């Protein structure tokens, strides 16, 4: 695989302004789902799932033009008990502010604003939700909270305004209304900068006039004013109170612009202690559930940790340590503390969320979450790279070697890459998705408000350089008026799949001959209803099903099969039955066939707000478009429910030409369906033979391959369960973002990538069997050799297994952040030479234990990794032996076994018979991984075109399986890579023949887009006294 390392895409992450957990403690969570909301400066809100320490990005709530998220908070409606005694869990609700006079509530299912507050107050600068109560008991979670009877046991919201006023908003009865003013600052211009609740009745707020004010919500009285002190000598007169929080015992903690952290008595509101913690402003605070540990973040990029000690009868706080985890201001913090998970998440101007262990601070590493989008904001076809951000779409083109040679011979200087077009959207909403058709002629762009279609026409400049003319397709906005979360073209460019904000699946038939000659025929595809025993929690209820949100979709390479998946792990398969008949009516209808669907219809010509809604009696017809119709596959053949959400859906491409899969008799374009008097345009309900193998990678990094038409595992997947995945892949913390295929006659490689890793799996080769499960070694007969080679190999394998086991051990029993720090006692027992060797091993490309960044090892089997038991592994090994029977005694020639097991994993194909040489099979690698590429924004194939049939030669030479960049194998030293200029790095050499002189077709050529942190444009930051040399 040839890689163009591209850094020309000018995408930059947005600063993190706010962080909020749906629950802050394990007692408060009550076994309910936990989510983290991250608010960014462009108005987007990201939802992350930290379950089992996986940190899965589930959804993004998109903002709009000139919008920002500057504060976030969660509330939970009180539980309700009906007449039968059934308890309905209260709904989880998310609210945000953005330097305006309104508070916005978000619909987590649709991703759209649900409602906004209104009131006669100025701009809102901060907000905080009231402490919750336990369901049915009336007892609050805070020890010193009021136990008075209240009419509303839910959580109201207190907001602080720019004019110094405090406002209480009511969330009762699923509303968001102004309730009353809590208090006002007597001094004009005293902005309310921060706010926190001490209990359900007392509100603490920090101001820009060096004051902290205490208000009683019930009475509206100003309980106490606390003066924090003036500014430093030669600086501003007044001190800004940027952050306040309350500990479990009622102690109040504040952080101010002097870099100080001050502790106040929660009963008489007097100052207890003041610590000069930072060189610049203290911007955020977070504490543990028991109030024994405190974190603070500052403009000096430091994250400081404090703990308290008893000195006689007094409690003294001291600064335990500080770390410079961020590269810019630390603006926000959020914590979650429970029995199993305990961490603090911080973020700021560098746009990188960092997870720091809370309970196990000092014994565990921190973890850095990726700042690049987990759903790539890139698409491309035919050497074009399309990127989008906020309201702009940019089209780039990467030149091929042949084009550059041609222009060079003509004396024309042409760049290796360049912008061919820019497209600005007038919509107020941020762009959510975009898709480019396989032929490169259509571009679809979707936002929350609308979906637009553009026609791309290739052209050339006067100098002969390529350029593109963009014209909006007429009537596209009216036909595709519904906003889209996911857009996807079929590989024949005849269908456009759109997943709307309401989770509706809309497949639109496209016939675009020119921008003015178009035809759009939408078809609404219906999913199966959720199971009746689906669990009800704070995210799933009568208001909507958050876990039913569609996140992935994939077309087969012949555009006949469509598979969609959701967060719950449900998979729905649709097939395009019949053959296209241009002479048939554009739209007709027919009754659904029993074999194509179960009790419900699979498509409907009417729009529906909920794709899971049951159809009415008058909707028992499906659309037939030019002799074809979409049908949901029968319940007996559907894909099984997965234990976790799929991250990657991709059909395996077929090497066979589509012309070989035809029928002997066709009438009106339909196979074996002759016209009759009443049905002159008869349609077929059959599906021609096709490649239906689909690869699925779940959020727990379990790799499985199914037959989409039967729902069964393929032969390769049966022989290679997830428990046999290479440990180097299991130990990768960052979740997968996408994949691409490199299919040849002798191999079927799939390349998976995450934010900082790139891995290859060859589905034509089985994974190596673990030594513990392989059984007793067979006797070996030696011929012109000895067993010394195998003995030496077993020593290296044993050493490698010990290292992997030690890496897995450091991940067990962690609190959800990084891996455990290896004890110094263990390091001291090793010799200096061994420690130096281990340091050298850690610097290699695999980077299994990256302790410096805290994201080395992966979860153990108890957290969802390798969940197959020993019986499943034994069954897989039995299938392998049954597939390649032979003598137990293996003859060795020159130390190499003569009778190796057949490792062809692609023999389950129905239309292709492989004929590779035995020598080539023995040299194939089943797996490869590298971590040399960091902060990958996306990987796009440039050549060959995956939609066209390719014929590959058979290369049996001894060449490296690593991808090649700039003419060198992927294991070259990073120093040589970083010395290249930014922009694009391409391969300088190419191979046209194999080692045996056979012709070899051009391999896979991709564009790998990187966004390293040193290329990001960040505002000026604070420099400390010790950093004067870095300015």
Short mmCIF file of C-alpha atoms in Angstrom, two decimals, residues 17 68-70 97-102 123-126 331:
data_model
loop_
_atom_site.label_atom_id
_atom_site.label_comp_id
_atom_site.label_asym_id
_atom_site.label_seq_id
_atom_site.Cartn_x
_atom_site.Cartn_y
_atom_site.Cartn_z
CA UNK A 17 -15.28 25.58 27.02
CA UNK A 68 -20.71 28.88 21.27
CA UNK A 69 -21.17 26.53 24.20
CA UNK A 70 -19.83 28.13 27.37
CA UNK A 97 -25.55 28.35 27.49
CA UNK A 98 -23.61 30.46 25.02
CA UNK A 99 -23.23 34.09 26.14
CA UNK A 100 -26.87 34.86 25.40
CA UNK A 101 -29.92 35.42 27.54
CA UNK A 102 -31.36 31.94 26.92
CA UNK A 123 -26.60 37.53 29.21
CA UNK A 124 -26.03 34.31 31.10
CA UNK A 125 -22.42 33.60 32.11
CA UNK A 126 -22.77 30.47 34.25
CA UNK A 331 -10.73 26.10 31.17
#
